[in-house]
Coordinates of C-alpha atoms and ligand atoms in Angstrom, one line a residue:
X1 CA 7.5 -16.4 28.9
X2 CA 4.4 -16.2 26.6
X3 CA 2.0 -14.1 28.4
X4 CA -1.9 -14.7 27.9
X5 CA -5.2 -13.4 29.4
X6 CA -6.1 -17.1 30.2
X7 CA -3.0 -17.2 32.5
X8 CA -4.7 -14.6 34.7
X9 CA -7.9 -16.4 35.3
X10 CA -9.0 -16.1 38.8
X11 CA -9.0 -12.4 38.9
X12 CA -12.1 -10.2 38.3
X13 CA -12.4 -9.4 34.7
X14 CA -11.7 -5.6 34.9
X15 CA -8.7 -6.2 37.2
X16 CA -7.5 -9.1 35.0
X17 CA -7.6 -6.8 31.9
X18 CA -5.8 -3.9 33.7
X19 CA -3.1 -6.4 35.2
X20 CA -2.7 -7.9 31.8
X21 CA -2.1 -4.5 30.2
X22 CA 0.4 -3.8 32.9
X23 CA 2.3 -7.1 32.6
X24 CA 2.4 -7.0 28.9
X25 CA 4.0 -3.6 29.0
X26 CA 7.0 -4.9 30.9
X27 CA 7.0 -8.6 29.8
X28 CA 9.4 -8.2 26.8
X29 CA 12.5 -6.2 27.4
X30 CA 11.4 -3.4 25.0
X31 CA 9.3 -0.6 26.5
X32 CA 5.8 -0.6 25.0
X33 CA 3.8 2.5 24.9
X34 CA -0.1 2.0 25.5
X35 CA -2.6 4.0 23.4
X36 CA -6.4 4.0 23.1
X37 CA -6.0 3.8 19.4
X38 CA -3.0 3.0 17.0
X39 CA -3.3 4.1 13.3
X40 CA -0.9 2.7 10.8
X41 CA -0.9 5.0 7.8
X42 CA -1.2 8.7 8.1
X43 CA -3.2 9.4 4.9
X44 CA -6.8 10.4 4.3
X45 CA -8.5 7.8 6.3
X46 CA -5.9 7.2 9.0
X47 CA -5.5 10.9 10.0
X48 CA -9.3 11.5 10.0
X49 CA -9.8 8.4 12.2
X50 CA -7.0 9.5 14.6
X51 CA -7.9 13.1 14.9
X52 CA -11.7 12.2 15.6
X53 CA -10.5 9.6 18.3
X54 CA -8.3 12.5 19.8
X55 CA -11.1 15.0 19.7
X56 CA -13.1 12.5 21.8
X57 CA -10.5 12.5 24.3
X58 CA -8.6 9.4 23.5
X59 CA -4.9 8.8 23.5
X60 CA -3.8 8.1 19.8
X61 CA -0.6 7.2 17.9
X62 CA -0.3 7.6 14.2
X63 CA 2.6 5.9 12.3
X64 CA 3.2 7.2 8.7
X65 CA 6.2 6.0 6.6
X66 CA 6.8 6.5 2.8
X67 CA 9.1 4.1 1.0
X68 CA 10.6 6.1 -1.9
X69 CA 9.8 5.1 -5.5
X70 CA 12.2 3.1 -7.7
X71 CA 13.6 6.5 -8.9
X72 CA 13.8 7.8 -5.4
X73 CA 10.8 10.2 -5.1
X74 CA 9.4 10.5 -1.6
X75 CA 7.2 12.8 0.3
X76 CA 5.8 13.6 3.7
X77 CA 2.7 12.9 5.8
X78 CA -0.8 13.0 4.4
X79 CA -0.9 10.1 2.1
X80 CA -1.7 9.7 -1.6
X81 CA -4.3 12.3 -1.9
X82 CA -2.2 15.1 -0.5
X83 CA 1.1 14.2 -1.9
X84 CA 0.7 12.2 -5.1
X85 CA -3.0 12.1 -5.9
X86 CA -6.2 14.3 -5.8
X87 CA -4.5 17.6 -4.8
X88 CA -1.5 17.9 -7.1
X89 CA -3.7 16.2 -9.8
X90 CA -6.4 18.7 -9.5
X91 CA -3.9 21.8 -9.5
X92 CA -2.3 20.4 -12.7
X93 CA -6.0 19.8 -14.2
X94 CA -6.6 23.5 -13.3
X95 CA -3.4 24.7 -14.9
X96 CA -4.3 22.9 -18.3
X97 CA -8.0 24.3 -18.0
X98 CA -6.4 27.9 -17.6
X99 CA -4.5 27.4 -21.0
X100 CA -7.8 26.7 -22.7
X101 CA -9.5 29.7 -20.9
X102 CA -6.8 32.0 -22.1
X103 CA -7.4 31.0 -25.7
X104 CA -11.0 31.6 -25.2
X105 CA -10.2 34.9 -23.4
X106 CA -9.1 36.4 -26.8
X107 CA -12.4 35.7 -28.5
X108 CA -14.1 37.4 -25.3
X109 CA -12.1 40.6 -26.1
X110 CA -9.0 40.1 -24.0
X111 CA -5.8 41.4 -25.6
X112 CA -3.3 38.6 -25.0
X113 CA 0.0 39.1 -26.9
X114 CA 2.2 36.3 -28.0
X115 CA 2.2 32.4 -27.8
X116 CA 0.6 30.9 -24.7
X117 CA 3.0 28.4 -23.1
X118 CA 3.2 26.8 -19.7
X119 CA 6.4 26.8 -17.5
X120 CA 6.5 23.3 -16.0
X121 CA 9.3 24.2 -13.4
X122 CA 7.1 27.0 -12.3
X123 CA 3.9 24.9 -12.0
X124 CA 5.4 22.0 -10.5
X125 CA 7.2 24.2 -7.8
X126 CA 4.1 26.0 -6.9
X127 CA 2.1 22.5 -6.7
X128 CA 4.9 21.2 -4.5
X129 CA 4.9 24.2 -2.1
X130 CA 1.1 23.8 -1.7
X131 CA 1.5 20.1 -0.9
X132 CA 4.4 20.8 1.6
X133 CA 2.0 23.4 3.4
X134 CA -0.7 20.6 3.6
X135 CA 2.1 18.3 5.1
X136 CA 2.8 20.9 7.7
X137 CA -0.8 21.6 8.4
X138 CA -1.3 17.9 9.3
X139 CA 1.5 17.9 11.7
X140 CA 0.3 20.9 13.5
X141 CA -3.3 19.5 13.7
X142 CA -1.9 16.2 15.1
X143 CA 0.2 18.2 17.5
X144 CA -2.7 20.4 18.6
X145 CA -4.8 17.2 19.4
X146 CA -1.8 15.6 21.3
X147 CA -1.7 12.8 18.8
X148 CA 1.6 11.1 19.0
X149 CA 3.0 11.0 15.3
X150 CA 5.7 8.6 14.6
X151 CA 7.5 8.7 11.1
X152 CA 8.0 4.9 11.2
X153 CA 7.0 1.9 9.3
X154 CA 4.3 -0.2 11.1
X155 CA 3.9 -3.8 11.2
X156 CA 2.1 -6.3 13.5
X157 CA 3.8 -8.2 16.4
X158 CA 0.3 -9.5 17.5
X159 CA -3.2 -8.4 17.2
X160 CA -2.5 -5.8 20.1
X161 CA 1.1 -4.9 19.4
X162 CA 2.6 -2.7 16.6
X163 CA 6.3 -2.5 15.8
X164 CA 7.5 0.9 14.3
X165 CA 10.6 0.8 12.3
X166 CA 12.2 4.3 12.0
X167 CA 14.3 5.5 8.9
X168 CA 17.5 4.9 11.1
X169 CA 16.4 1.4 12.0
X170 CA 15.4 2.1 15.6
X171 CA 12.3 0.3 16.8
X172 CA 9.4 1.4 18.8
X173 CA 6.6 -0.9 20.4
X174 CA 3.0 0.3 20.7
X175 CA 0.2 -1.4 22.2
X176 CA -3.5 -1.0 22.0
X177 CA -6.8 -2.8 22.2
X178 CA -7.7 -0.8 18.8
X179 CA -5.5 -0.7 15.8
X180 CA -6.7 0.8 12.5
X181 CA -5.0 -0.4 9.4
X182 CA -4.9 2.6 6.9
X183 CA -2.0 2.1 4.7
X184 CA -3.5 2.5 1.4
X185 CA -1.7 1.5 -1.8
X186 CA 0.9 2.2 -4.3
X187 CA 1.2 2.0 -8.1
X188 CA 1.6 -1.4 -9.6
X189 CA 4.6 -1.9 -12.2
X190 CA 3.9 -4.2 -15.1
X191 CA 6.5 -7.0 -15.6
X192 CA 8.4 -5.7 -18.7
X193 CA 12.1 -5.0 -18.9
X194 CA 12.7 -1.4 -18.2
X195 CA 9.4 -0.7 -16.3
X196 CA 11.0 -0.1 -12.9
X197 CA 14.2 1.2 -14.1
X198 CA 13.1 3.8 -16.6
X199 CA 9.4 4.5 -16.3
X200 CA 7.7 6.7 -13.8
X201 CA 4.2 6.7 -12.1
X202 CA 1.8 9.1 -10.6
X203 CA 4.1 8.9 -7.5
X204 CA 6.9 10.5 -9.4
X205 CA 5.0 12.9 -12.0
X206 CA 4.0 15.6 -9.6
X207 CA 7.5 15.8 -8.1
X208 CA 9.2 15.9 -11.4
X209 CA 11.5 18.9 -11.5
X210 CA 12.2 18.8 -15.3
X211 CA 9.4 18.9 -18.0
X212 CA 8.1 15.4 -18.9
X213 CA 8.4 16.3 -22.7
X214 CA 7.1 13.8 -25.2
X215 CA 5.1 11.4 -22.9
X216 CA 3.6 8.0 -23.2
X217 CA 0.8 7.4 -20.7
X218 CA 0.1 3.7 -20.2
X219 CA -3.4 2.6 -18.7
X220 CA -6.9 3.4 -19.5
X221 CA -8.3 4.0 -16.0
X222 CA -9.1 7.4 -14.6
X223 CA -5.6 7.9 -13.3
X224 CA -4.3 7.5 -16.9
X225 CA -6.9 9.6 -18.6
X226 CA -6.4 12.4 -15.9
X227 CA -2.7 12.7 -16.3
X228 CA -2.7 12.2 -20.1
X229 CA -5.4 14.9 -20.1
X230 CA -3.7 17.6 -18.1
X231 CA 0.0 16.8 -19.7
X232 CA -1.6 17.3 -23.1
X233 CA -3.3 20.5 -22.0
X234 CA -0.1 21.9 -20.7
X235 CA 1.2 21.5 -24.1
X236 CA 3.3 18.2 -24.0
X237 CA 3.2 15.7 -26.9
X238 CA 1.0 13.1 -25.3
X239 CA 0.2 9.5 -26.4
X240 CA -2.3 7.4 -24.2
X241 CA -2.1 3.7 -24.6
X242 CA -5.5 1.9 -23.7
X243 CA -5.0 -2.0 -23.6
X244 CA -8.8 -2.8 -23.8
X245 CA -11.5 -0.3 -22.7
X246 CA -11.4 3.1 -21.1
X247 CA -12.6 3.6 -17.7
X248 CA -13.4 0.1 -16.9
X249 CA -16.3 0.0 -14.3
X250 CA -17.9 3.3 -15.3
X251 CA -20.6 3.9 -17.8
X252 CA -19.1 2.9 -21.1
X253 CA -21.1 5.4 -23.3
X254 CA -19.9 8.2 -21.0
X255 CA -16.3 6.7 -21.1
X256 CA -16.3 6.8 -24.9
X257 CA -17.5 10.5 -24.9
X258 CA -14.7 11.3 -22.6
X259 CA -11.9 9.7 -24.9
X260 CA -13.7 11.0 -28.0
X261 CA -13.2 14.5 -26.7
X262 CA -9.5 13.9 -25.8
X263 CA -9.0 12.6 -29.4
X264 CA -10.9 15.7 -30.8
X265 CA -8.6 17.9 -28.7
X266 CA -5.6 16.4 -30.5
X267 CA -4.4 13.7 -28.2
X268 CA -3.1 10.5 -29.8
X269 CA -4.9 7.5 -28.2
X270 CA -3.9 4.0 -29.2
X271 CA -6.1 1.1 -28.3
X272 CA -5.1 -2.6 -27.9
X273 CA -1.2 -1.8 -27.4
X274 CA 0.8 -2.6 -24.5
X275 CA 4.6 -1.7 -23.8
X276 CA 6.9 -4.8 -23.9
X277 CA 10.2 -3.2 -23.5
X278 CA 11.8 0.1 -22.5
X279 CA 15.3 1.0 -23.0
X280 CA 17.3 4.4 -22.2
X281 CA 19.2 5.7 -25.0
X282 CA 22.5 7.6 -24.8
X283 CA 20.6 11.0 -25.3
X284 CA 18.4 10.0 -22.3
X285 CA 15.2 9.4 -24.4
X286 CA 13.5 6.1 -24.0
X287 CA 13.0 3.7 -26.8
X288 CA 9.6 2.0 -26.3
X289 CA 8.6 -1.2 -27.9
X290 CA 5.0 -1.5 -28.1
X291 CA 3.0 -4.7 -29.0
X292 CA -0.5 -5.3 -30.0
X293 CA -2.6 -7.4 -27.3
X294 CA -2.9 -10.1 -29.9
X295 CA 0.8 -10.2 -30.3
X296 CA 0.6 -9.7 -34.2
X297 CA 2.0 -6.3 -34.4
X298 CA 5.2 -4.6 -32.9
X299 CA 6.2 -1.0 -33.3
X300 CA 8.8 1.1 -31.5
X301 CA 8.7 4.8 -30.7
X302 CA 10.8 7.2 -28.6
X303 CA 9.7 9.3 -25.7
X304 CA 11.1 11.5 -23.1
X305 CA 8.7 10.0 -20.2
X306 CA 6.9 6.9 -19.9
X307 CA 4.2 7.3 -17.2
X308 CA 2.6 3.9 -16.1
X309 CA -0.8 4.1 -14.8
X310 CA -1.5 0.3 -14.7
X311 CA -3.3 -0.1 -11.3
X312 CA -2.6 0.0 -7.7
X313 CA -1.6 -2.7 -5.0
X314 CA -2.6 -2.5 -1.3
X315 CA 0.4 -2.0 0.9
X316 CA -0.2 -5.2 3.1
X317 CA 2.6 -7.5 2.1
X318 CA 5.1 -6.2 4.8
X319 CA 2.5 -5.7 7.7
X320 CA 3.1 -9.2 9.0
X321 CA -0.7 -9.5 9.0
X322 CA -0.6 -13.3 9.6
X323 CA 1.0 -12.8 13.2
X324 CA -2.2 -11.1 14.1
X325 CA -4.6 -13.4 12.2
X326 CA -5.7 -10.7 9.8
X327 CA -6.9 -12.1 6.5
X328 CA -6.6 -10.6 3.1
X329 CA -8.3 -11.5 -0.3
X330 CA -6.3 -12.6 -3.3
X331 CA -5.3 -9.0 -4.3
X332 CA -3.8 -8.4 -0.7
X333 CA -6.8 -6.1 0.4
X334 CA -7.8 -6.5 4.0
X335 CA -11.2 -8.5 4.3
X336 CA -13.5 -6.3 6.5
X337 CA -17.2 -6.4 7.5
X338 CA -19.6 -3.5 7.4
X339 CA -18.1 -2.3 10.8
X340 CA -14.6 -2.3 9.2
X341 CA -13.6 -5.1 11.6
X342 CA -11.0 -7.4 10.2
X343 CA -10.7 -11.1 11.1
X344 CA -8.6 -10.2 14.1
X345 CA -10.6 -8.9 17.1
X346 CA -9.8 -5.1 17.9
X347 CA -8.2 -4.6 14.4
X348 CA -9.9 -2.4 11.8
X349 CA -9.2 -1.6 8.1
X350 CA -10.3 1.7 6.2
X351 CA -9.7 3.4 3.0
X352 CA -8.0 2.0 -0.1
X353 CA -6.4 -0.9 1.8
X354 CA -9.7 -2.4 2.7
X355 CA -11.5 -4.9 0.3
X356 CA -14.7 -3.6 -1.7
X357 CA -14.3 0.1 -0.9
X358 CA -14.3 2.8 -3.5
X359 CA -10.9 4.1 -3.7
X360 CA -11.6 7.7 -2.9
X361 CA -10.5 10.1 -0.4
X362 CA -13.9 11.2 1.0
X363 CA -14.7 7.5 1.4
X364 CA -11.6 6.9 3.4
X365 CA -12.1 10.1 5.5
X366 CA -15.8 9.4 6.4
X367 CA -15.3 5.8 7.3
X368 CA -12.4 6.7 9.4
X369 CA -14.4 9.4 11.4
X370 CA -17.5 7.1 11.8
X371 CA -15.2 4.1 13.1
X372 CA -13.6 6.5 15.6
X373 CA -17.2 7.4 16.8
X374 CA -18.4 3.9 17.1
X375 CA -15.3 2.9 18.8
X376 CA -15.3 5.9 21.4
X377 CA -18.6 7.5 21.3
X378 CA -21.0 4.5 21.4
X379 CA -22.2 5.6 17.9
X380 CA -24.0 2.8 15.8
X381 CA -23.7 4.7 12.6
X382 CA -22.2 2.9 9.7
X383 CA -20.4 4.0 6.6
X384 CA -22.9 3.8 3.4
X385 CA -20.7 2.5 0.5
X386 CA -23.4 3.0 -2.1
X387 CA -24.5 6.2 -3.9
X388 CA -20.9 7.7 -3.9
X389 CA -20.4 10.6 -6.3
X390 CA -17.1 10.7 -8.2
X391 CA -15.5 12.8 -10.9
X392 CA -13.0 11.9 -13.5
X393 CA -10.9 15.2 -14.1
X394 CA -10.3 14.8 -17.7
X395 CA -10.0 17.9 -19.9
X396 CA -13.9 17.7 -20.2
X397 CA -15.0 16.6 -16.7
X398 CA -17.1 13.5 -16.2
X399 CA -19.2 13.3 -13.0
X400 CA -21.4 10.6 -11.8
X401 CA -23.4 9.2 -9.0
X402 CA -25.3 5.8 -8.7
X403 CA -25.5 3.1 -11.2
X404 CA -23.8 2.9 -14.7
X405 CA -26.3 2.2 -17.7
X406 CA -24.8 -1.3 -17.7
X407 CA -25.2 -2.0 -14.1
X408 CA -28.8 -0.6 -14.1
X409 CA -29.8 -3.0 -16.8
X410 CA -28.2 -5.8 -15.1
X411 CA -29.8 -5.2 -11.8
X412 CA -33.3 -4.0 -13.1
X413 CA -33.8 -5.3 -16.6
X414 CA -33.8 -2.9 -19.5
X415 CA -37.7 -3.0 -19.7
X416 CA -37.9 -1.7 -16.1
X417 CA -35.7 1.5 -16.8
X418 CA -36.3 4.7 -18.2
X419 CA -33.0 6.5 -19.5
X420 CA -33.3 10.2 -20.0
X421 CA -30.6 12.1 -22.0
X422 CA -29.5 15.3 -23.6
X423 CA -26.6 16.8 -25.5
X424 CA -26.2 20.3 -24.6
X425 CA -24.0 23.5 -25.4
X426 CA -22.6 25.4 -22.6
X427 CA -23.1 29.2 -23.0
X428 CA -19.5 29.9 -22.5
X429 CA -18.6 27.6 -25.5
X430 CA -20.5 29.8 -27.9
X431 CA -18.3 32.8 -28.4
X432 CA -15.0 30.9 -28.5
X433 CA -16.7 28.5 -30.8
X434 CA -15.7 25.4 -28.7
X435 CA -17.1 22.1 -29.9
X436 CA -19.6 20.8 -27.5
X437 CA -20.2 17.4 -29.1
X438 CA -19.3 15.4 -25.9
X439 CA -21.4 17.6 -23.5
X440 CA -23.9 15.2 -22.5
X441 CA -26.2 14.3 -19.6
X442 CA -27.9 10.9 -18.8
X443 CA -30.3 10.3 -15.7
X444 CA -31.4 6.6 -15.2
X445 CA -34.6 6.1 -13.4
X446 CA -36.9 3.2 -12.4
X447 CA -39.6 3.1 -15.3
X448 CA -42.8 2.7 -13.2
X449 CA -44.2 4.0 -9.8
X450 CA -42.4 7.2 -8.6
X451 CA -39.4 6.7 -11.0
X452 CA -36.7 6.7 -8.4
X453 CA -33.4 8.0 -9.7
X454 CA -30.7 5.2 -9.9
X455 CA -28.0 7.1 -11.5
X456 CA -26.9 10.4 -12.9
X457 CA -24.0 11.1 -15.4
X458 CA -22.7 14.4 -16.6
X459 CA -20.0 15.4 -19.0
X460 CA -19.1 19.0 -19.1
X461 CA -17.4 22.0 -17.7
X462 CA -17.2 21.9 -13.8
X463 CA -19.0 18.6 -13.7
X464 CA -17.8 17.9 -10.3
X465 CA -19.1 21.0 -8.8
X466 CA -22.5 20.4 -10.5
X467 CA -22.8 16.8 -9.2
X468 CA -22.3 17.1 -5.6
X469 CA -25.9 18.7 -4.9
X470 CA -27.4 16.1 -7.1
X471 CA -25.8 13.3 -5.1
X472 CA -27.5 14.8 -2.1
X473 CA -30.7 14.5 -3.7
X474 CA -29.9 10.8 -4.8
X475 CA -29.0 9.9 -1.2
X476 CA -32.5 11.4 -0.1
X477 CA -34.0 9.0 -2.7
X478 CA -35.1 11.6 -5.2
X479 CA -37.4 10.6 -8.0
X480 CA -37.5 11.8 -11.7
X481 CA -40.9 13.8 -10.7
X482 CA -39.0 15.6 -8.1
X483 CA -36.0 16.4 -10.3
X484 CA -38.3 17.8 -13.1
X485 CA -40.3 19.8 -10.4
X486 CA -37.3 21.8 -9.6
X487 CA -36.8 25.2 -11.3
X488 CA -33.4 25.6 -13.1
X489 CA -30.8 28.3 -12.6
X490 CA -30.3 30.1 -15.9
X491 CA -28.0 30.2 -17.8
X492 CA -26.1 27.2 -16.3
X493 CA -25.0 23.6 -17.4
X494 CA -26.5 22.2 -14.3
X495 CA -30.1 23.5 -15.2
X496 CA -30.0 21.0 -18.0
X497 CA -30.3 18.2 -15.5
X498 CA -33.6 19.5 -14.3
X499 CA -34.9 20.1 -17.6
X500 CA -34.0 16.4 -19.0
X501 CA -37.1 15.0 -20.6
X502 CA -36.1 12.9 -23.8
X503 CA -36.0 9.2 -23.1
X504 CA -33.9 6.8 -25.0
X505 CA -36.7 4.7 -25.7
X506 CA -38.5 7.5 -27.7
X507 CA -35.7 7.7 -30.1
X508 CA -36.2 11.6 -30.4
X509 CA -33.1 13.7 -31.1
X510 CA -31.7 14.5 -27.6
X511 CA -29.9 17.7 -28.8
X512 CA -30.9 20.7 -26.6
X513 CA -31.6 23.6 -28.7
X514 CA -32.4 27.3 -27.2
X515 CA -33.4 27.9 -23.7
Ligands
FAD601 P1 -3.4 6.8 1.8 O1 -3.9 8.4 1.5 O2 -2.7 6.2 0.6 O3 -2.4 6.8 3.0 C1 -1.9 5.8 3.5 C2 -0.6 6.3 4.2 O4 0.0 5.1 4.8 C3 0.6 6.7 3.2 O5 1.1 7.8 3.6 C4 1.5 5.4 3.2 O6 2.9 6.0 2.8 C5 1.5 5.1 4.6 N1 1.9 3.7 4.9 C6 1.8 2.6 4.1 N2 2.3 1.6 4.8 C7 2.8 2.0 6.0 C8 3.2 1.3 7.0 N3 3.4 0.0 7.1 N4 3.5 2.0 8.2 C9 3.3 3.2 8.2 N5 2.9 4.0 7.3 C10 2.5 3.3 6.1 N6 -9.4 10.3 -4.7 C11 -10.5 11.2 -4.8 O7 -11.4 11.2 -4.0 N7 -10.5 12.2 -5.8 C12 -9.5 12.2 -6.5 O8 -9.5 13.4 -7.4 C13 -8.4 11.4 -6.6 N8 -7.4 11.4 -7.5 C14 -6.5 10.7 -7.4 C15 -5.3 10.7 -8.3 C16 -4.3 9.9 -8.2 C17 -3.3 10.1 -9.2 C18 -4.4 8.8 -7.4 C19 -3.3 7.8 -7.3 C20 -5.3 8.6 -6.4 C21 -6.4 9.6 -6.5 N9 -7.5 9.6 -5.6 C22 -8.6 10.4 -5.5 C23 -7.5 8.3 -4.6 C24 -7.1 8.7 -3.2 O9 -6.0 9.4 -3.3 C25 -7.1 7.7 -2.3 O10 -8.4 7.0 -2.2 C26 -6.9 8.0 -0.7 O11 -5.7 8.6 -0.6 C27 -6.8 6.9 0.0 O12 -6.6 7.2 1.3 P2 -6.1 6.1 2.5 O13 -6.0 6.7 3.8 O14 -6.7 4.7 2.2 O15 -4.5 5.9 1.9
NA7_602 P1 -7.1 0.6 -12.5 O1 -8.3 1.1 -12.3 O2 -6.8 -0.7 -11.9 O3 -6.7 0.6 -14.0 C1 -5.6 0.1 -14.6 C2 -5.5 0.4 -16.0 O4 -4.1 -0.1 -16.5 C3 -6.5 -0.4 -16.8 O5 -7.0 0.6 -18.0 C4 -5.8 -1.5 -17.3 O6 -6.3 -2.1 -18.5 C5 -4.4 -1.0 -17.5 N1 -3.5 -2.1 -17.4 C6 -3.1 -2.9 -16.4 N2 -2.0 -3.6 -16.7 C7 -1.5 -3.1 -17.9 C8 -0.3 -3.4 -18.7 N3 0.5 -4.4 -18.3 N4 -0.2 -2.8 -19.9 C9 -1.2 -1.9 -20.2 N5 -2.2 -1.4 -19.6 C10 -2.4 -2.1 -18.4 O7 -5.9 1.7 -12.0 P2 -5.6 3.2 -11.9 O8 -4.2 3.3 -11.5 O9 -6.1 4.0 -13.0 O10 -6.5 3.5 -10.6 C11 -6.5 2.8 -9.5 C12 -7.0 3.6 -8.3 O11 -6.1 4.5 -7.9 C13 -8.4 4.2 -8.5 O12 -9.4 3.5 -8.3 C14 -8.2 5.6 -8.0 O13 -9.1 5.5 -6.7 C15 -6.9 5.6 -7.5 P3 -7.4 -3.4 -18.5 O14 -8.7 -2.5 -18.4 O15 -7.1 -4.2 -17.4 O16 -7.5 -3.9 -19.8

């Protein structure tokens, strides 16, 4: 029998809803657990949303399930950031930076004997141990809040019912008036022979027990650049393949400086080439056929590892979204409004799986928390998806908040902008005689009135640490006058931002000299 709310007309609305819930629970043979909130996906966004709702006294169930990669890598609760994203990536970036620092240390008088080499087995083991401690921490936090955690794959039965499938095939049925989709995404494999069989992605790299050796990294976006950056920094022979432009969507002047720096550090970057065939040889090395994008040139080269960083797909195809009336865009991302509502009443989507959202952990977390407060605390606060700072953790970090120069010109017109810029030399680069050619800052402002700041860009050591505070200022609507009225902290790289005064329009040399 198909049970509908309409079938209970005649009862008062409150009683009708209670009765409906009660009848639904027993209407299909399987027992259905009732919750105030069901979250599908225990990553950055889903966990934040679920924990916040539980802190507000609500009953919450979280389903999280990781399907292994084609070569069998799998991990535990916490999602992309914890297991195969931000956390292991930043730790490996730090390991690579330490290698540089040890070289510098000699110039600063430290007596460091012998060759400096990194032990991949030790590094990856340490990283994996830390990740496991975070997995454990998430489980403890859910337990403390009495959030019911299911290691089960969720899919929709209808807009109020989720079916969870456990590893052994057992099914559970959960019901709620509030369901949050927070399933994130996974790496996309290009369609050439050998891609799935012989190549790895960022989902495998951090869990790799053996050193990657001579590595080909495919993809010019930040995942590709960051992985290539730390692999090269750890001492692996690394080639980076960029099909068209680096860091699409980011300010292209900054992107070029980032890749120039990588080339200056000795990395081999090849532009306009794509892999077309990967074959495993008897000695376990990979024979890779590379072709120019225009198809005129083909070369082959052998590598120990091929890492694909060619984009990510949202994990929506197996959620049975149509049964609940939830619509997606042509990339499979869930269509949402500013309240994170999907096209189905009572169903929401947050994080990487939602359309038009910056794919960043703090974005997923904040939108999850705010959603829980709107659902269960009568809050009206919406997530702001503009002025979101982010950092590309390449060997020389690039951090940014606000508009790129290209987008500022498109939105405001070049004649209405003032662009301040400066090349600078970090003090810590002087004694080790490090090249600072790519240490550069750019502040984009309105040209007239109070000169509201529209975008800040910084390439240099610890750029991410520097940018966070400037992002607060931008969020508060800071102007150029306010920026330049601030006294710097000397001697730092951050002070160069408050001292910035040379405009691109002036044509003056933007090289900072002396204090
Ligand atoms: P996720 O964290 O991906 O969580 C989704 C969870 O749902 C996963 O555990 C998944 O297995 C599970 N799941 C999927 N389908 C189902 C289902 N049907 N049933 C049950 N469970 C399911 N962001 C930053 O801010 N800073 C960084 O430095 C950074 N570095 C990154 C580096 C790399 C290599 C990558 C790949 C990403 C990086 N990101 C970074 C992006 C960041 O990891 C994501 O934006 C963030 O994890 C998105 O969170 P989410 O909750 O939307 O999804
Ligand atoms: P992105 O941002 O989608 O970028 C994918 C990159 O891979 C981009 O440089 C593409 O080049 C390149 N690409 C795509 N397909 C191919 C093939 N077939 N061959 C060679 N190169 C290719 O993906 P990321 O994985 O770096 O990051 C995705 C998100 O994950 C990101 O927003 C983070 O939040 C985490 P193109 O520019 O299209 O020429």
